[in-house]
Every structure is written in structure tokens, then in C-alpha cells.
Short mmCIF file of C-alpha atoms and ligand atoms in Angstrom, two decimals:
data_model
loop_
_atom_site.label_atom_id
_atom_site.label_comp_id
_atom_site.label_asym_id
_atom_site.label_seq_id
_atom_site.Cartn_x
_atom_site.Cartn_y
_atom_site.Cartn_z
CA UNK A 21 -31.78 -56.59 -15.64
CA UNK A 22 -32.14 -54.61 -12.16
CA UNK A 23 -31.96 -51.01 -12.34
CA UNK A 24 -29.50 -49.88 -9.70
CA UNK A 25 -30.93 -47.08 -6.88
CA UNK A 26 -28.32 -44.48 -6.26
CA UNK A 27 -28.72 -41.90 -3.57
CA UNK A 28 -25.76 -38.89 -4.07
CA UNK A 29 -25.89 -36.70 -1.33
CA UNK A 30 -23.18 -34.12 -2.24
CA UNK A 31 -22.34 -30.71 -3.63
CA UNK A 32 -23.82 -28.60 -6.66
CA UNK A 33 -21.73 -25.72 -8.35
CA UNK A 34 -21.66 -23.46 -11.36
CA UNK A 35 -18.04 -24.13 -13.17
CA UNK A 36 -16.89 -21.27 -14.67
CA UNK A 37 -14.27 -22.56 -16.71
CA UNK A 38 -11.43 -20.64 -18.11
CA UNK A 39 -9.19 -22.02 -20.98
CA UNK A 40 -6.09 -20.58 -21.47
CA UNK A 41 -2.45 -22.68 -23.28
CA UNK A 42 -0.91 -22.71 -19.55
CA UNK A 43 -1.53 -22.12 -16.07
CA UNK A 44 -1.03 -18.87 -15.12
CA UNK A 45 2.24 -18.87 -12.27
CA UNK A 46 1.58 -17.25 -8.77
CA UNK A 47 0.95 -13.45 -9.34
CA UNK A 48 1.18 -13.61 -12.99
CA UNK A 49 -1.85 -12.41 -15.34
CA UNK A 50 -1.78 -14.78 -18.56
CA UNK A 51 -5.02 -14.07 -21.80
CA UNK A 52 -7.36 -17.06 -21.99
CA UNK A 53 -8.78 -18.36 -25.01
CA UNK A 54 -12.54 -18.77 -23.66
CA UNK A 55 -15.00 -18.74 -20.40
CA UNK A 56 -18.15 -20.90 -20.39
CA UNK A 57 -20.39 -21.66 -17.50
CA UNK A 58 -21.51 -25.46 -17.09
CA UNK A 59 -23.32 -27.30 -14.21
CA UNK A 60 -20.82 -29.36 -12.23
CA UNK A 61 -20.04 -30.07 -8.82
CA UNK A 62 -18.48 -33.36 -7.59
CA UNK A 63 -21.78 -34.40 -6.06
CA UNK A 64 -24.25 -33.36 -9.56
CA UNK A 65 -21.52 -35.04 -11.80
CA UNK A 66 -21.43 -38.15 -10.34
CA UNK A 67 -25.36 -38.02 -10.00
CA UNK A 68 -25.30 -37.52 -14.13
CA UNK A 69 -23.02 -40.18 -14.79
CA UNK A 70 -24.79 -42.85 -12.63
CA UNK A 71 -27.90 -41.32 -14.23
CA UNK A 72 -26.67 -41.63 -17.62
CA UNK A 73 -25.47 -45.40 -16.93
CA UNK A 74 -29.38 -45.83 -16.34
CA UNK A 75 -29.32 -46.20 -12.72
CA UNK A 76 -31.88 -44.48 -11.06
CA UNK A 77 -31.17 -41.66 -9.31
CA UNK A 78 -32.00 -39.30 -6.73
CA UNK A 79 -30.00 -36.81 -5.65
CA UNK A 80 -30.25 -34.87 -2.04
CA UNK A 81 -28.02 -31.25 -1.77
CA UNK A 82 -28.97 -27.40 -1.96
CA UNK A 83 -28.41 -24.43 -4.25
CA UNK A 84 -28.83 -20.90 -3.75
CA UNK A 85 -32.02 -19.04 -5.09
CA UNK A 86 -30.07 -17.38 -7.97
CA UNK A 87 -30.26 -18.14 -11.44
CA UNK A 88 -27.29 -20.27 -11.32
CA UNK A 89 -29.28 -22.70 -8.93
CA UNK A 90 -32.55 -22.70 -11.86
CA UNK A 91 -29.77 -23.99 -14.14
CA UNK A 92 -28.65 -26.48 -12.26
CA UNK A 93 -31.77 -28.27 -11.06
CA UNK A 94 -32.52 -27.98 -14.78
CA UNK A 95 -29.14 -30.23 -15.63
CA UNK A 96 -30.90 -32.69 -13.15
CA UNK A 97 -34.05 -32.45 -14.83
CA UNK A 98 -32.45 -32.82 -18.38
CA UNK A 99 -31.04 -36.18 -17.10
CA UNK A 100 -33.76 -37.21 -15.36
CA UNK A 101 -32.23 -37.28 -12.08
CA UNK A 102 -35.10 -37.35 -9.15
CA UNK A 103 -34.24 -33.97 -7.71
CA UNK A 104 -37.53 -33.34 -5.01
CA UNK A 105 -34.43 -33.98 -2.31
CA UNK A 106 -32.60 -30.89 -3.40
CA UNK A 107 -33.10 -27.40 -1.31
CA UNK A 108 -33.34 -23.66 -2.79
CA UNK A 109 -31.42 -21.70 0.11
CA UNK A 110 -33.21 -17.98 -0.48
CA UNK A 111 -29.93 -16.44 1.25
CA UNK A 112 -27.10 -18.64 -0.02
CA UNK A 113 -25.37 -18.16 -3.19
CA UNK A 114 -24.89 -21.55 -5.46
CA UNK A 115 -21.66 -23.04 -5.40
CA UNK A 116 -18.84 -21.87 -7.58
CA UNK A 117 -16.45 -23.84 -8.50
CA UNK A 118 -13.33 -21.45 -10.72
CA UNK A 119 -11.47 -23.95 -12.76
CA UNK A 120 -8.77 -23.30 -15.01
CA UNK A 121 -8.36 -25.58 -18.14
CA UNK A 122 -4.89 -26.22 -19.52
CA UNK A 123 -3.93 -28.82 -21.91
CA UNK A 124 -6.75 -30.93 -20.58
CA UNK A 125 -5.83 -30.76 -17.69
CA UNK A 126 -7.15 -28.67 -14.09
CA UNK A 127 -6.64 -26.72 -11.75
CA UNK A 128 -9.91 -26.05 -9.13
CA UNK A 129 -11.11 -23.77 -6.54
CA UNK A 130 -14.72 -24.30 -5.17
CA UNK A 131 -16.65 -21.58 -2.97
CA UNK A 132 -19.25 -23.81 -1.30
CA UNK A 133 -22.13 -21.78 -0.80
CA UNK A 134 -25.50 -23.17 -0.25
CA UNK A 135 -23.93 -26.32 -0.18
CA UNK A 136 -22.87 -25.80 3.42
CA UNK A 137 -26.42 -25.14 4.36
CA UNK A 138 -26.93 -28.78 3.65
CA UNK A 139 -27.87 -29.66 6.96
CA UNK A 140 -28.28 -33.11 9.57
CA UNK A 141 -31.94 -32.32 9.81
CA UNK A 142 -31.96 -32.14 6.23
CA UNK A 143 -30.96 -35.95 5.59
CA UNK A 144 -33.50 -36.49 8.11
CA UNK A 145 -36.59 -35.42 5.67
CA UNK A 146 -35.34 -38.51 3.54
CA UNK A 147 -35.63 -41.14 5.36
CA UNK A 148 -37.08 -43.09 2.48
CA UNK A 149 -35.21 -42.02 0.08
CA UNK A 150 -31.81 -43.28 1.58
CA UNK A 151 -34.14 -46.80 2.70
CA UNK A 152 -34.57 -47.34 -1.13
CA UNK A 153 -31.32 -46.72 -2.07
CA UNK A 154 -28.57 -49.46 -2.78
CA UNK A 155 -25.54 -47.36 -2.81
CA UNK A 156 -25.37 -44.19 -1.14
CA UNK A 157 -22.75 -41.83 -2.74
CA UNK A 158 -21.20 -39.05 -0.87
CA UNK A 159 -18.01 -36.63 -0.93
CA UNK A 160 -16.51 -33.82 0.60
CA UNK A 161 -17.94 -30.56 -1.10
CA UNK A 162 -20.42 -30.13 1.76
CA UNK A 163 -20.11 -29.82 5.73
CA UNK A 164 -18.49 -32.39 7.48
CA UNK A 165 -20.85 -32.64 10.00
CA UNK A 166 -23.41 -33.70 7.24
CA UNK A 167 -21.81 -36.21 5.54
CA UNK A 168 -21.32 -38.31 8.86
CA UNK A 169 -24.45 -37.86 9.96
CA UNK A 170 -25.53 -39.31 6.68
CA UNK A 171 -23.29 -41.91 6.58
CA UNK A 172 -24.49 -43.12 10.19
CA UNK A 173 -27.73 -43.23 8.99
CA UNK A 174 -26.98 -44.84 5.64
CA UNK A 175 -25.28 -47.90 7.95
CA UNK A 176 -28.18 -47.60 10.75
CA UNK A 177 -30.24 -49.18 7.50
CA UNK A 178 -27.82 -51.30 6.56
CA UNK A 179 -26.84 -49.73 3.47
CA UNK A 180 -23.29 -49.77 1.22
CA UNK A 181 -21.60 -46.63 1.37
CA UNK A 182 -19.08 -45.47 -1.15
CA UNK A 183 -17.45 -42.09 -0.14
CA UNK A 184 -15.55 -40.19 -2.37
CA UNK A 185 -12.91 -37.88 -0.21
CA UNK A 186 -12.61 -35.10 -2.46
CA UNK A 187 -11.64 -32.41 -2.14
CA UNK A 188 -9.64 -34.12 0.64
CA UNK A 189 -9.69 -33.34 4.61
CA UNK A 190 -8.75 -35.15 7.43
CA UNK A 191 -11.10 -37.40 8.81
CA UNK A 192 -12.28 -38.37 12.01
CA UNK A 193 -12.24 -42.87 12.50
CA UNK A 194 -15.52 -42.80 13.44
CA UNK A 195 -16.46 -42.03 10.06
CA UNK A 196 -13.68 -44.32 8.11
CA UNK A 197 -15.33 -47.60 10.10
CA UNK A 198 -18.54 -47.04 8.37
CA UNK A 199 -17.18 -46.80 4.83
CA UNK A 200 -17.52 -49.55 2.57
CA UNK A 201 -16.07 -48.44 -0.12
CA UNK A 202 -13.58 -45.22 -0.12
CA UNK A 203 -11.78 -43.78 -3.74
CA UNK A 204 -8.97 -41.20 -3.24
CA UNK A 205 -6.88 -40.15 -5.92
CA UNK A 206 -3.01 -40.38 -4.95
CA UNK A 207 -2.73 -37.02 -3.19
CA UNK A 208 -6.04 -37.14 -1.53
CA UNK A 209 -4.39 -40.72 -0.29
CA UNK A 210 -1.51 -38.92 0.85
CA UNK A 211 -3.31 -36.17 2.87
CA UNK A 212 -5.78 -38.85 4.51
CA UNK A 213 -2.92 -40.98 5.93
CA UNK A 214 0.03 -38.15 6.00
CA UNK A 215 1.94 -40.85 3.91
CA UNK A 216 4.05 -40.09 0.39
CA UNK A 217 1.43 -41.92 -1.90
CA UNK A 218 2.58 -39.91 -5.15
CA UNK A 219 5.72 -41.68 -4.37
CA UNK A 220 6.66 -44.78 -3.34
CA UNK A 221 4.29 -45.10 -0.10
CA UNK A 222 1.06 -45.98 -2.45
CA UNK A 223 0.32 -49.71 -1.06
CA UNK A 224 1.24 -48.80 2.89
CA UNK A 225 -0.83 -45.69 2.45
CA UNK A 226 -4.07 -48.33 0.95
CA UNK A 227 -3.14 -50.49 3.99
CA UNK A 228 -2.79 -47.57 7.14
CA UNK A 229 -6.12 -46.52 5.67
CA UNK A 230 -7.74 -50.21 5.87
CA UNK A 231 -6.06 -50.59 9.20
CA UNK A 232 -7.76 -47.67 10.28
CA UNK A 233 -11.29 -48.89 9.54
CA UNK A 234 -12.16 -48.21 5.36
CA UNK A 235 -13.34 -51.68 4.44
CA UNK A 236 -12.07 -50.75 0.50
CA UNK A 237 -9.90 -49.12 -0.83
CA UNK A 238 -10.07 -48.10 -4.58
CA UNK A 239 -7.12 -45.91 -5.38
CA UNK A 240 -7.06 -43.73 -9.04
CA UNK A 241 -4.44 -42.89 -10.54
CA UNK A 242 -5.24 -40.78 -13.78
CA UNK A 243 -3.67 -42.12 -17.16
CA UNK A 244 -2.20 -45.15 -14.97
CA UNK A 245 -5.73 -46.66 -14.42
CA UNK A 246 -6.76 -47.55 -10.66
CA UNK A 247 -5.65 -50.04 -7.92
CA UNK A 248 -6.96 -51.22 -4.99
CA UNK A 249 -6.53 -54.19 -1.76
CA UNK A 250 -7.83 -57.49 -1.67
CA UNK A 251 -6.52 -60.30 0.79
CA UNK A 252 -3.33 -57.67 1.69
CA UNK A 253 -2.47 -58.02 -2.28
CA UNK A 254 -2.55 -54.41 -4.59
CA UNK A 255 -4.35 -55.13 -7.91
CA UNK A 256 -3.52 -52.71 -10.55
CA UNK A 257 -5.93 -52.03 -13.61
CA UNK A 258 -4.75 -50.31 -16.14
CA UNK A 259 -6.41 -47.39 -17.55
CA UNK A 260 -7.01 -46.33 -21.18
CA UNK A 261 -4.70 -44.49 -23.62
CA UNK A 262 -7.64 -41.93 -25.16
CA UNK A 263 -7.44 -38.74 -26.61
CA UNK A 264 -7.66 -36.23 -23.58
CA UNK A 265 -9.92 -32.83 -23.89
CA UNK A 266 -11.04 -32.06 -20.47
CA UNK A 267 -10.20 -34.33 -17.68
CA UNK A 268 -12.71 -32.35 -14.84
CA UNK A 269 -15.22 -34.78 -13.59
CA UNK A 270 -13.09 -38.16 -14.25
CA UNK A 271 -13.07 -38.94 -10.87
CA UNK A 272 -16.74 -38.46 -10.54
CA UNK A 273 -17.77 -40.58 -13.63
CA UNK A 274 -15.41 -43.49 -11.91
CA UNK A 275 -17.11 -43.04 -8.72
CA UNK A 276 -20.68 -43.43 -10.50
CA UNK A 277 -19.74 -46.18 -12.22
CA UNK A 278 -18.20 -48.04 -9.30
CA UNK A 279 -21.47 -47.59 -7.55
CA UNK A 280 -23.46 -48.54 -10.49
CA UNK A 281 -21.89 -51.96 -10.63
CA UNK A 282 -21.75 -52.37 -6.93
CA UNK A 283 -25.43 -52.00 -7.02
CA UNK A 284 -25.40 -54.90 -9.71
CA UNK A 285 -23.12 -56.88 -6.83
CA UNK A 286 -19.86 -56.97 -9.39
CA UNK A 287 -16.67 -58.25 -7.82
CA UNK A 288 -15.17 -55.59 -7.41
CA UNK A 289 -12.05 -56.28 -9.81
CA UNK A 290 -15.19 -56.23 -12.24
CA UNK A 291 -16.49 -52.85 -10.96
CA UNK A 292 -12.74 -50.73 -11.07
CA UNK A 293 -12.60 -52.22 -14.71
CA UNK A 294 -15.75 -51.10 -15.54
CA UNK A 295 -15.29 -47.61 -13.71
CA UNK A 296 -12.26 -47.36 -16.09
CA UNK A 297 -13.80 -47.48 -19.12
CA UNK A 298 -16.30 -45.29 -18.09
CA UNK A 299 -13.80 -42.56 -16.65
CA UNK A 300 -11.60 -43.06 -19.91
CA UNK A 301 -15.11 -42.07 -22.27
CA UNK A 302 -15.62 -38.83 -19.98
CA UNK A 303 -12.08 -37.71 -20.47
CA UNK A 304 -12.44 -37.51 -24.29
CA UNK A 305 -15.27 -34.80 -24.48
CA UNK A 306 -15.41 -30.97 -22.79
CA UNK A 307 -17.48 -30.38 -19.30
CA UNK A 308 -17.33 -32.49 -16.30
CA UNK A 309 -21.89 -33.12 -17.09
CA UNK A 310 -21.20 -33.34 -20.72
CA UNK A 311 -18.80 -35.94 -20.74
CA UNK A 312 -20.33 -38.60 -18.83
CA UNK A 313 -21.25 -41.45 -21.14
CA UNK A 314 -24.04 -43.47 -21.54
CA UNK A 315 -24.17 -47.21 -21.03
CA UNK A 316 -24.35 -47.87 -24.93
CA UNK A 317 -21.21 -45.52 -25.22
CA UNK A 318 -19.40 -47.76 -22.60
CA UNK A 319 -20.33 -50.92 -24.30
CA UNK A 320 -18.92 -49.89 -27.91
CA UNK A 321 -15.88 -48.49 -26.02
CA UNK A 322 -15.39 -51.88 -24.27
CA UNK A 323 -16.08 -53.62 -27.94
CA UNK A 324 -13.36 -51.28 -28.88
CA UNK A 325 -10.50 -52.40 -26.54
CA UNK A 326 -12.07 -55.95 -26.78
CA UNK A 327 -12.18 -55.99 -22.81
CA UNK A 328 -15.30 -57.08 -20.74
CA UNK A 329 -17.66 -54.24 -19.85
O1 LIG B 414 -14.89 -33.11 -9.84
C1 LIG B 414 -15.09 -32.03 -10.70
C2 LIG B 414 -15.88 -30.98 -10.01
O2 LIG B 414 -15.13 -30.46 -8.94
C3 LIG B 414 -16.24 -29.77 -10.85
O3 LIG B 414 -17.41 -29.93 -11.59
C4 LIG B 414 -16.30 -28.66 -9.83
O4 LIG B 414 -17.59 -28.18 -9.61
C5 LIG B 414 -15.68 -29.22 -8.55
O5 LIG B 414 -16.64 -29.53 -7.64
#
């Protein structure tokens, strides 16, 4: 079977994750149960879950020259990620991300740091790397200006672009007419198009967005699964009732697995199901890294729920 080539070309942080019964309310001071650092960062995590899938995978960012940076491009390392494409910035810091664990579920704060100093000329020493690639993967934890530069030179070679817009911004056309493939949760939705897509705007939101250029549209939606446009029609798939521990990185281990099977040319109905399964596994374990499960994982999973993989 082919072995899909996925480029990420996103952010690296340090999570320092707090766990505490609750969130803590605006100026209140609440005791936590435990801290732990863990590599994450959208643009690592989805890098580990394509890499755990078995797709190869090479991932192009920067992290500071602390320790925190070491530990990183070690995660890479452990999971054999290709990693030459990733810059030590002597005068940055690493990227932070603060994220406070509750019931399984997240709140997040990120302080960029080196991965800002991802820079246009920087794409520009990889060339070959993004000419090998099948999919190139990309969100919105590092400049702006970099990601469309990348993207314009991901399409300039003809290649399938799936960006993930997360943490969400407001972006120019330019860039949504080169996107093949675009995943937004339901609030990132509703900041991209300034529509209610937590409510009952969801499908006019999909279509304003595909009006405006996005060629797809894959839409999560947490427990409810995932839906996206095909021939004006929504198509909903469902998602997985599984016992939740941590759900940081879910998003990234759908957005790996989307471009895994896109690399395999899946229909795409095919790819959101299998992205599913995939983000319902890395729910059910602790760390956004930690939880991303490999292929065998998927397939007893799908064996499970006696669906297709
Ligand atoms: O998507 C989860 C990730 O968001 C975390 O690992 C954190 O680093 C933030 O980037």
C-alpha cells in the first residue's frame, strides 16, 4: 500500500497543563489537582498523529533554544517524524501553550514564541520538501504572512492543501481560493464568516465560506461527529460515544487523519469517517501527543463499532 507524504508546516509548544474539577471563573483563584508539561502544539500534534497512522512525515516550524525546544524535537524524533525542516531560534522562547483541563474538557491560551519567527524565506529552504509532499498541512499558530506564502507555493506545485484555521482569524480571499480542503470547528466557522454557526446558521455558514473560494468544507463538531458540502447537500457523520479523558488535540488527530486518507485519494465521505474514528481513539487517553493512535488502534476500534475504517 502507498505510504502517504505529509508536509505540516505549523506551530510547536510546551503544554503546561493544569487539572483542576472546574474552570476557575474570571478573577477567581480555584486548587488544581496536578501540572505536567507535554509536547503539543496544533502543528506537532497533527504531525504525530499522521506519523503514527504511518504516513511519512516531515515537519517544517521553529522552537526556541531552551530546553523546552530539546524536548520537543525529541517528541519528533520519538515518532520518527523527519524534523531537519525545523529551526532553533537562539533568541526566541518555545511556544507555550497554558491549558486548563476540566472534566475532559479545555480551555487554551498559546504564547507563540519562536513560532512567529517562522519566516517566508524559511519555506523557501524547502523547496523539495513541499515538491514531495502529497498533502501539505497547515494552521494558524504561526504568522499569517507565512502560512500564505506557503500555501501559494504549495499550489504553484500543484499540491492539495488542507488548512486547519485554528486558533481562528479572519482571513484574507486570496488565501481561501487556494484551499482545498479547510476544517473549522463550529465557532472557528462562526468567526471566519461572522455567521451564528453554534446555532442554527451551520449549513449557510459551510456555503458563504465555499462561495467565498474554500473548495471543502469539513466542519467538526465534537461529540456530534463532523459534516461537510457536497453538490450544495450537508452530510452529517456521526461521531463516537467513548469514554472522554482529555479532549486537547482532537481536532488535530482529525486533521491528520483527513490528510492521511486524502493522500490515499479516499472520497472524502470515506476520509471524515475515518478522521472520526481516529479523533474518537485520541479523546480516550491524556495529552494531545499521547493520545494519537496508531493505525492498528484505529482498525480494532473500527472492528469494534463494526464500521469501515
Ligand atoms: O490543538 C491542541 C493544541 O493547541 C495544544 O497542544 C496546544 O499546544 C495548542 O496549540
Amino acid at each position: 500500500m502507498k505510504v502517504p507524504n505529509i508536509v505540516v508546516i505549523g506551530s510547536l509548544n510546551m503544554d503546561i497543563v493544569i487539572e483542576a474539577d472546574r474552570q476557575p471563573k474570571l478573577g477567581e483563584t480555584i486548587l488544581g489537582s496536578k501540572a505536567q508539561f507535554i509536547p503539543g502544539g496544533k502543528g506537532a500534534n497533527q504531525a504525530v498523529a499522521a506519523a503514527r497512522l504511518g504516513a511519512k512525515t516531515t515537519m517544517i516550524g521553529a522552537v526556541g533554544g531552551d530546553s523546552f525546544g530539546q524536548e520537543l524535537l525529541k517528541a519528533l524524533d520519538d515518532n520518527g517524524i523527519d524534523r531537519h525542516a525545523v529551526k532553533i531560534v537562539d533568541s526566541s522562547s518555545t511556544g507555550i501553550a497554558s491549558i486548563f483541563l476540566a472534566s475532559g474538557d479545555n480551555s487554551i491560551v498559546v504564547v507563540q514564541g519562536a513560532n512567529q519567527d517562522l519566516l517566508p524565506k524559511d519555506i523557501d529552504l524547502y523547496d523539495d520538501v513541499i515538491q514531495a509532499a502529497d498533502i501539505i498541512l497547515i494552521q494558524l499558530e504561526i504568522s499569517l504572512e507565512t502560512v500564505c506564502y506557503a500555501v501559494n507555493k504549495a499550489k504553484s506545485y500543484g499540491k492539495t492543501v488542507v488548512l486547519n484555521p485554528a486558533p481562528a482569524q479572519v482571513l484574507p480571499d486570496e488565501l481561501l481560493r487556494q484551499v482545498d480542503y479547510m476544517t473549522p470547528n463550529r465557532s472557528e466557522l462562526g468567526l471566519l464568516t461572522g455567521r451564528d454557526a453554534e446555532g442554527d446558521e451551520l449549513e449557510i455558514a459551510i456555503q458563504d465560506l465555499m462561495d467565498r473560494g474554500v473548495a471543502n468544507i469539513i466542519t467538526t463538531l465534537g461529540a456530534d461527529g463532523s459534516a461537510f458540502m457536497d453538490h450544495h447537500k450537508l452530510h452529517m457523520i456521526p461521531g463516537y460515544k467513548v469514554p472522554v479523558m482529555d479532549t486537547t488535540g482532537a481536532g488535530d488527530s482529525f486533521n491528520a487523519a483527513l490528510a492521511y486518507s486524502l493522500a490515499l485519494d479516499l472520497d472524502l465521505e470515506k476520509a471524515v469517517s475515518f478522521a472520526a474514528k481516529v479523533s474518537a481513539l485520541a479523546v480516550t487517553k491524556f495529552g494531545a501527543q499521547a493520545g494519537m493512535p496508531t493505525m492498528e488502534a484505529v482498525h480494532q476500534f473500527a472492528a469494534s463499532v463494526k464500521g469501515d475504517i
